[in-house]
Amino acid sequence: MKQELLLLLGVAAVWSVLAAVYALAPGLGMPGYARVWGGGAVVFLILAAVLGMTRRRTRG
Amino acid sequence: MSSPALASSSFADRLAALSSADRLLCGLLIGFALFALTLGIGYGVAMALARSGVLSFLPDTPYRILTLHGTSAFFYWLFIAQAALLIVLAAGETGRGIALRTFAWIGTVLIAAGFVLSELSALTGTPLLYDANPELGLDDPQVVAGMAGGYLLLAAGLTAISVSGIATILVGPRKVADGFSALGFGLFALAGFLIVSAVAAVNAFLPNLLWALGYAAFPKDATTEWHILFHNLHYLPLMATVLVWYALARNLTGAQSITGAAFSKVVFASYLVFVPPTSLYHMFLEPNLPESMRVAGSLLSLFVSVPTLIAFLIVVASLEAHARANGATGLFGWIRRLPWTNPVIANMGVAMLTMLIGLVFAFVLIQEKLAPLLSDTVFVPGYFHFFAVGTITQTFLAVMMVALPAISGRALWRPAVLSRMPWIVLTGLLLFGVGGIVAGFLGVPRRVVDIGYDGAAPALWRPLMALLGVGGVVFAAGLSVSLYGVARSLIPSRKPASARAGQSVAWTITGATGAPAWTGPVAVLTMVVAMYGATIVAFELMQALPVAASGSSSH
């Protein structure tokens, strides 16, 4: 399950970077993009956390 | 395409073994999706006949029909179907029943409420078109509230069903030491993507709803927010489609992935990686988009189909290698070994073909210099029905042809008849596509039904619209027969389980994989060459014709 965790964290990282670019780059003026990609990053982080907890419980 | 959980029984066997409560929920969701598709086809036929001049309506009526067609087919058919397939494939993959079933039921009720609200609003209020544009509802905020409220209920329902889907998949891997199967991980990612799209729907429609109810100022960024949602919404069904191909290839032919489960998981995750960076091309028609963003958007748009093409290559190469290992010869000889009389294979094969055709023209449309000239013409419906109908809808119907008979116990209706329908659909799509794409190059507007312009319109416009209408009726007829055949299996059978086993449409070949597989790469190479050719033709045509950018930013 390690591969799945890394893939989900990678996805969350890409979405976070994009959200940060849209939120911080001057002149873009598209806050909706920052909200959605940021929200998506949170969703995939939560999924990664759920997967991590399931993995720990399974091993336990 | 292998999973330890699959060693002892087939996908259909595991669905048939679900509890009656689980099978009821699966059947209800699929039936609901098929009902939305029925409405979508009906409204679509009316629209095609109106565009071709066979039917004439009062001035507002075609726009109401167009709104109902888009709402029923794009939003409700495609997304209820994805919710249904998430649950069905997850339950069929793990074989351990639907987890958090209450969430799935709550989601179904929310979506049903949203469906009623959206349909009633579109039937009775000002036609806003399927994107529920609040600028068209300035004088009718009630319909803006209805359409936005309906879509928000749909988003809430999809979230609840996704939670159930995620829980169902998580139940599976506890006995699997090395984690999810590739399909299990793909479904897990799809469920996450559905939830993110619900976030995008809230971002797009909540400001509209609040304005319509008098709680906020007018949403001046509604078009931009719609584009973010729209980008997610047309990526999601493609991801679901390749997951279904992956599942069907494994379950119908026994072919194992020649690239292995780990690589397949990377491909499924790549959908999520490519979604945000490739979204900028939807903004090409926005006059205020900085030039630097246009350049970045043009470059990034080249990556938009990368995950879909890689997944296509995996599935096709796995099938080909498996067939060659079993004695198939010649470059395309292996294709003849596929059981084309099986409607599932016929649907899937035609779906792959239409995807390649659609991609050729999608790349023409998303180029920064061509998008302003073509986006408001019938080029758009001409090409995207290759995806929406040919690829996605036929793929979803294909997996329902496997799942529903297993769930209800009723054999698939006339497989020999159903196996011919995808070719009729393809014929209709080609007529519709030629009519729409050529007419688009000649400037026929997309959302204007009466294109006579008091006799000032070019003479060629009318026959091209007639061709589009004929094509629309032909593919709708083929699709309706497929839909009818699938829907027949919604009615449960009273025959005992032992009698059901022989009714499977599954086809199995056995043997090792590892043989060469060239068809996938050749198909992609051909598509790339065609893409370049179509782009060159488009540029030449655009320079030769007296066409000006029409400027609206809707898709």
Short mmCIF file of N, CA and C in Angstrom, two decimals, chain B residues 467-545:
data_model
loop_
_atom_site.label_atom_id
_atom_site.label_comp_id
_atom_site.label_asym_id
_atom_site.label_seq_id
_atom_site.Cartn_x
_atom_site.Cartn_y
_atom_site.Cartn_z
N LEU B 467 -27.57 16.72 -42.81
CA LEU B 467 -26.69 15.56 -42.56
C LEU B 467 -26.50 15.35 -41.06
N LEU B 468 -26.32 16.44 -40.35
CA LEU B 468 -26.18 16.37 -38.89
C LEU B 468 -27.45 15.77 -38.27
N GLY B 469 -28.60 16.21 -38.77
CA GLY B 469 -29.87 15.69 -38.23
C GLY B 469 -30.03 14.21 -38.50
N VAL B 470 -29.72 13.79 -39.72
CA VAL B 470 -29.84 12.36 -40.07
C VAL B 470 -28.90 11.53 -39.19
N GLY B 471 -27.66 12.01 -39.06
CA GLY B 471 -26.69 11.30 -38.22
C GLY B 471 -27.17 11.19 -36.78
N GLY B 472 -27.73 12.28 -36.27
CA GLY B 472 -28.23 12.28 -34.89
C GLY B 472 -29.33 11.26 -34.68
N VAL B 473 -30.24 11.19 -35.64
CA VAL B 473 -31.36 10.23 -35.53
C VAL B 473 -30.83 8.80 -35.62
N VAL B 474 -29.85 8.58 -36.51
CA VAL B 474 -29.31 7.22 -36.67
C VAL B 474 -28.60 6.76 -35.40
N PHE B 475 -27.72 7.61 -34.84
CA PHE B 475 -27.01 7.12 -33.64
C PHE B 475 -27.95 7.02 -32.44
N ALA B 476 -28.97 7.91 -32.41
CA ALA B 476 -29.94 7.83 -31.30
C ALA B 476 -30.73 6.53 -31.40
N ALA B 477 -31.04 6.10 -32.64
CA ALA B 477 -31.80 4.86 -32.81
C ALA B 477 -30.98 3.66 -32.32
N GLY B 478 -29.71 3.60 -32.74
CA GLY B 478 -28.85 2.50 -32.30
C GLY B 478 -28.67 2.48 -30.80
N LEU B 479 -28.46 3.68 -30.26
CA LEU B 479 -28.24 3.79 -28.81
C LEU B 479 -29.50 3.40 -28.04
N SER B 480 -30.66 3.75 -28.58
CA SER B 480 -31.93 3.43 -27.90
C SER B 480 -32.14 1.93 -27.82
N VAL B 481 -31.75 1.22 -28.89
CA VAL B 481 -31.90 -0.25 -28.86
C VAL B 481 -30.96 -0.83 -27.79
N SER B 482 -29.72 -0.33 -27.74
CA SER B 482 -28.79 -0.80 -26.70
C SER B 482 -29.35 -0.52 -25.31
N LEU B 483 -29.87 0.70 -25.15
CA LEU B 483 -30.43 1.09 -23.85
C LEU B 483 -31.59 0.16 -23.46
N TYR B 484 -32.47 -0.12 -24.44
CA TYR B 484 -33.59 -1.00 -24.19
C TYR B 484 -33.10 -2.39 -23.77
N GLY B 485 -32.10 -2.87 -24.49
CA GLY B 485 -31.56 -4.20 -24.18
C GLY B 485 -31.00 -4.28 -22.78
N VAL B 486 -30.29 -3.23 -22.38
CA VAL B 486 -29.73 -3.20 -21.01
C VAL B 486 -30.85 -3.09 -19.99
N ALA B 487 -31.80 -2.18 -20.26
CA ALA B 487 -32.87 -1.92 -19.29
C ALA B 487 -33.74 -3.15 -19.04
N ARG B 488 -33.86 -4.03 -20.04
CA ARG B 488 -34.65 -5.26 -19.84
C ARG B 488 -34.13 -6.07 -18.66
N SER B 489 -32.82 -6.00 -18.44
CA SER B 489 -32.25 -6.79 -17.34
C SER B 489 -32.44 -6.13 -15.99
N LEU B 490 -33.11 -4.99 -15.95
CA LEU B 490 -33.43 -4.38 -14.65
C LEU B 490 -34.48 -5.20 -13.90
N ILE B 491 -35.32 -5.91 -14.67
CA ILE B 491 -36.39 -6.68 -14.05
C ILE B 491 -35.81 -7.97 -13.49
N PRO B 492 -35.91 -8.17 -12.17
CA PRO B 492 -35.29 -9.37 -11.58
C PRO B 492 -35.89 -10.65 -12.13
N SER B 493 -35.05 -11.67 -12.22
CA SER B 493 -35.52 -12.98 -12.67
C SER B 493 -35.82 -13.84 -11.45
N ARG B 494 -36.81 -14.71 -11.60
CA ARG B 494 -37.13 -15.61 -10.48
C ARG B 494 -36.45 -16.97 -10.63
N LYS B 495 -35.66 -17.08 -11.71
CA LYS B 495 -34.97 -18.36 -11.91
C LYS B 495 -33.91 -18.56 -10.84
N PRO B 496 -33.63 -19.80 -10.47
CA PRO B 496 -32.61 -20.04 -9.46
C PRO B 496 -31.22 -19.66 -9.96
N ALA B 497 -30.32 -19.43 -9.02
CA ALA B 497 -28.97 -18.98 -9.36
C ALA B 497 -28.26 -19.92 -10.32
N SER B 498 -28.49 -21.23 -10.19
CA SER B 498 -27.79 -22.19 -11.04
C SER B 498 -28.16 -21.99 -12.51
N ALA B 499 -29.40 -21.56 -12.75
CA ALA B 499 -29.83 -21.34 -14.13
C ALA B 499 -29.22 -20.07 -14.70
N ARG B 500 -28.86 -19.14 -13.81
CA ARG B 500 -28.30 -17.87 -14.27
C ARG B 500 -26.89 -18.03 -14.80
N ALA B 501 -26.17 -19.01 -14.27
CA ALA B 501 -24.75 -19.11 -14.59
C ALA B 501 -24.51 -19.26 -16.08
N GLY B 502 -25.37 -20.01 -16.75
CA GLY B 502 -25.21 -20.26 -18.17
C GLY B 502 -25.56 -19.07 -19.05
N GLN B 503 -26.09 -18.02 -18.46
CA GLN B 503 -26.52 -16.88 -19.25
C GLN B 503 -25.43 -15.83 -19.39
N SER B 504 -24.28 -16.11 -18.87
CA SER B 504 -23.20 -15.13 -18.94
C SER B 504 -22.79 -14.89 -20.39
N VAL B 505 -22.43 -13.61 -20.70
CA VAL B 505 -21.94 -13.31 -22.04
C VAL B 505 -20.42 -13.30 -22.06
N ALA B 506 -19.81 -13.72 -20.95
CA ALA B 506 -18.36 -13.64 -20.84
C ALA B 506 -17.67 -14.58 -21.84
N TRP B 507 -16.50 -14.18 -22.28
CA TRP B 507 -15.67 -14.96 -23.21
C TRP B 507 -14.30 -15.07 -22.60
N THR B 508 -13.74 -16.24 -22.55
CA THR B 508 -12.45 -16.41 -21.88
C THR B 508 -11.46 -17.12 -22.77
N ILE B 509 -10.26 -16.55 -22.90
CA ILE B 509 -9.16 -17.26 -23.53
C ILE B 509 -8.10 -17.45 -22.46
N THR B 510 -7.33 -18.47 -22.61
CA THR B 510 -6.31 -18.73 -21.61
C THR B 510 -4.94 -18.73 -22.26
N GLY B 511 -3.91 -18.64 -21.47
CA GLY B 511 -2.56 -18.70 -22.01
C GLY B 511 -1.71 -17.56 -21.52
N ALA B 512 -0.40 -17.67 -21.82
CA ALA B 512 0.53 -16.68 -21.33
C ALA B 512 0.49 -15.41 -22.17
N THR B 513 0.98 -14.32 -21.61
CA THR B 513 1.13 -13.07 -22.34
C THR B 513 2.62 -12.84 -22.58
N GLY B 514 2.98 -11.74 -23.22
CA GLY B 514 4.39 -11.44 -23.44
C GLY B 514 4.73 -11.37 -24.91
N ALA B 515 3.77 -11.65 -25.79
CA ALA B 515 3.99 -11.55 -27.24
C ALA B 515 4.02 -10.07 -27.64
N PRO B 516 4.61 -9.78 -28.84
CA PRO B 516 4.65 -8.37 -29.27
C PRO B 516 3.25 -7.81 -29.50
N ALA B 517 3.13 -6.51 -29.31
CA ALA B 517 1.83 -5.86 -29.48
C ALA B 517 2.04 -4.50 -30.14
N TRP B 518 1.67 -4.42 -31.42
CA TRP B 518 1.95 -3.20 -32.20
C TRP B 518 0.72 -2.36 -32.48
N THR B 519 -0.46 -2.92 -32.35
CA THR B 519 -1.66 -2.21 -32.80
C THR B 519 -1.88 -0.90 -32.03
N GLY B 520 -1.70 -0.95 -30.72
CA GLY B 520 -1.90 0.26 -29.91
C GLY B 520 -1.00 1.40 -30.37
N PRO B 521 0.34 1.16 -30.42
CA PRO B 521 1.22 2.24 -30.89
C PRO B 521 0.91 2.70 -32.31
N VAL B 522 0.57 1.73 -33.20
CA VAL B 522 0.23 2.12 -34.58
C VAL B 522 -1.02 3.02 -34.58
N ALA B 523 -2.01 2.66 -33.75
CA ALA B 523 -3.25 3.44 -33.69
C ALA B 523 -2.95 4.86 -33.18
N VAL B 524 -2.11 4.97 -32.15
CA VAL B 524 -1.80 6.29 -31.60
C VAL B 524 -1.00 7.11 -32.62
N LEU B 525 -0.06 6.44 -33.32
CA LEU B 525 0.73 7.15 -34.34
C LEU B 525 -0.18 7.66 -35.45
N THR B 526 -1.10 6.81 -35.89
CA THR B 526 -2.06 7.22 -36.93
C THR B 526 -2.88 8.41 -36.45
N MET B 527 -3.30 8.35 -35.18
CA MET B 527 -4.10 9.44 -34.64
C MET B 527 -3.31 10.75 -34.61
N VAL B 528 -2.03 10.67 -34.23
CA VAL B 528 -1.20 11.87 -34.18
C VAL B 528 -1.02 12.48 -35.57
N VAL B 529 -0.79 11.60 -36.58
CA VAL B 529 -0.66 12.08 -37.95
C VAL B 529 -1.97 12.75 -38.39
N ALA B 530 -3.10 12.08 -38.08
CA ALA B 530 -4.41 12.66 -38.44
C ALA B 530 -4.64 13.99 -37.73
N MET B 531 -4.15 14.08 -36.50
CA MET B 531 -4.30 15.31 -35.71
C MET B 531 -3.56 16.47 -36.39
N TYR B 532 -2.33 16.17 -36.82
CA TYR B 532 -1.55 17.20 -37.52
C TYR B 532 -2.26 17.59 -38.82
N GLY B 533 -2.74 16.56 -39.54
CA GLY B 533 -3.43 16.81 -40.81
C GLY B 533 -4.66 17.68 -40.61
N ALA B 534 -5.47 17.33 -39.61
CA ALA B 534 -6.70 18.09 -39.35
C ALA B 534 -6.37 19.52 -38.93
N THR B 535 -5.29 19.68 -38.17
CA THR B 535 -4.91 21.02 -37.73
C THR B 535 -4.48 21.87 -38.92
N ILE B 536 -3.68 21.27 -39.82
CA ILE B 536 -3.23 22.02 -41.01
C ILE B 536 -4.43 22.42 -41.86
N VAL B 537 -5.35 21.46 -42.06
CA VAL B 537 -6.56 21.76 -42.85
C VAL B 537 -7.35 22.87 -42.18
N ALA B 538 -7.47 22.80 -40.86
CA ALA B 538 -8.24 23.81 -40.13
C ALA B 538 -7.63 25.19 -40.31
N PHE B 539 -6.31 25.29 -40.17
CA PHE B 539 -5.64 26.59 -40.33
C PHE B 539 -5.83 27.12 -41.76
N GLU B 540 -5.67 26.23 -42.74
CA GLU B 540 -5.82 26.67 -44.14
C GLU B 540 -7.24 27.16 -44.38
N LEU B 541 -8.23 26.40 -43.86
CA LEU B 541 -9.62 26.78 -44.06
C LEU B 541 -9.94 28.11 -43.39
N MET B 542 -9.44 28.25 -42.16
CA MET B 542 -9.74 29.47 -41.40
C MET B 542 -9.15 30.70 -42.09
N GLN B 543 -7.99 30.51 -42.72
CA GLN B 543 -7.37 31.64 -43.41
C GLN B 543 -8.08 31.95 -44.72
N ALA B 544 -8.70 30.92 -45.30
CA ALA B 544 -9.33 31.11 -46.60
C ALA B 544 -10.75 31.65 -46.49
N LEU B 545 -11.40 31.42 -45.31
CA LEU B 545 -12.81 31.78 -45.19
C LEU B 545 -12.98 33.13 -44.49
#
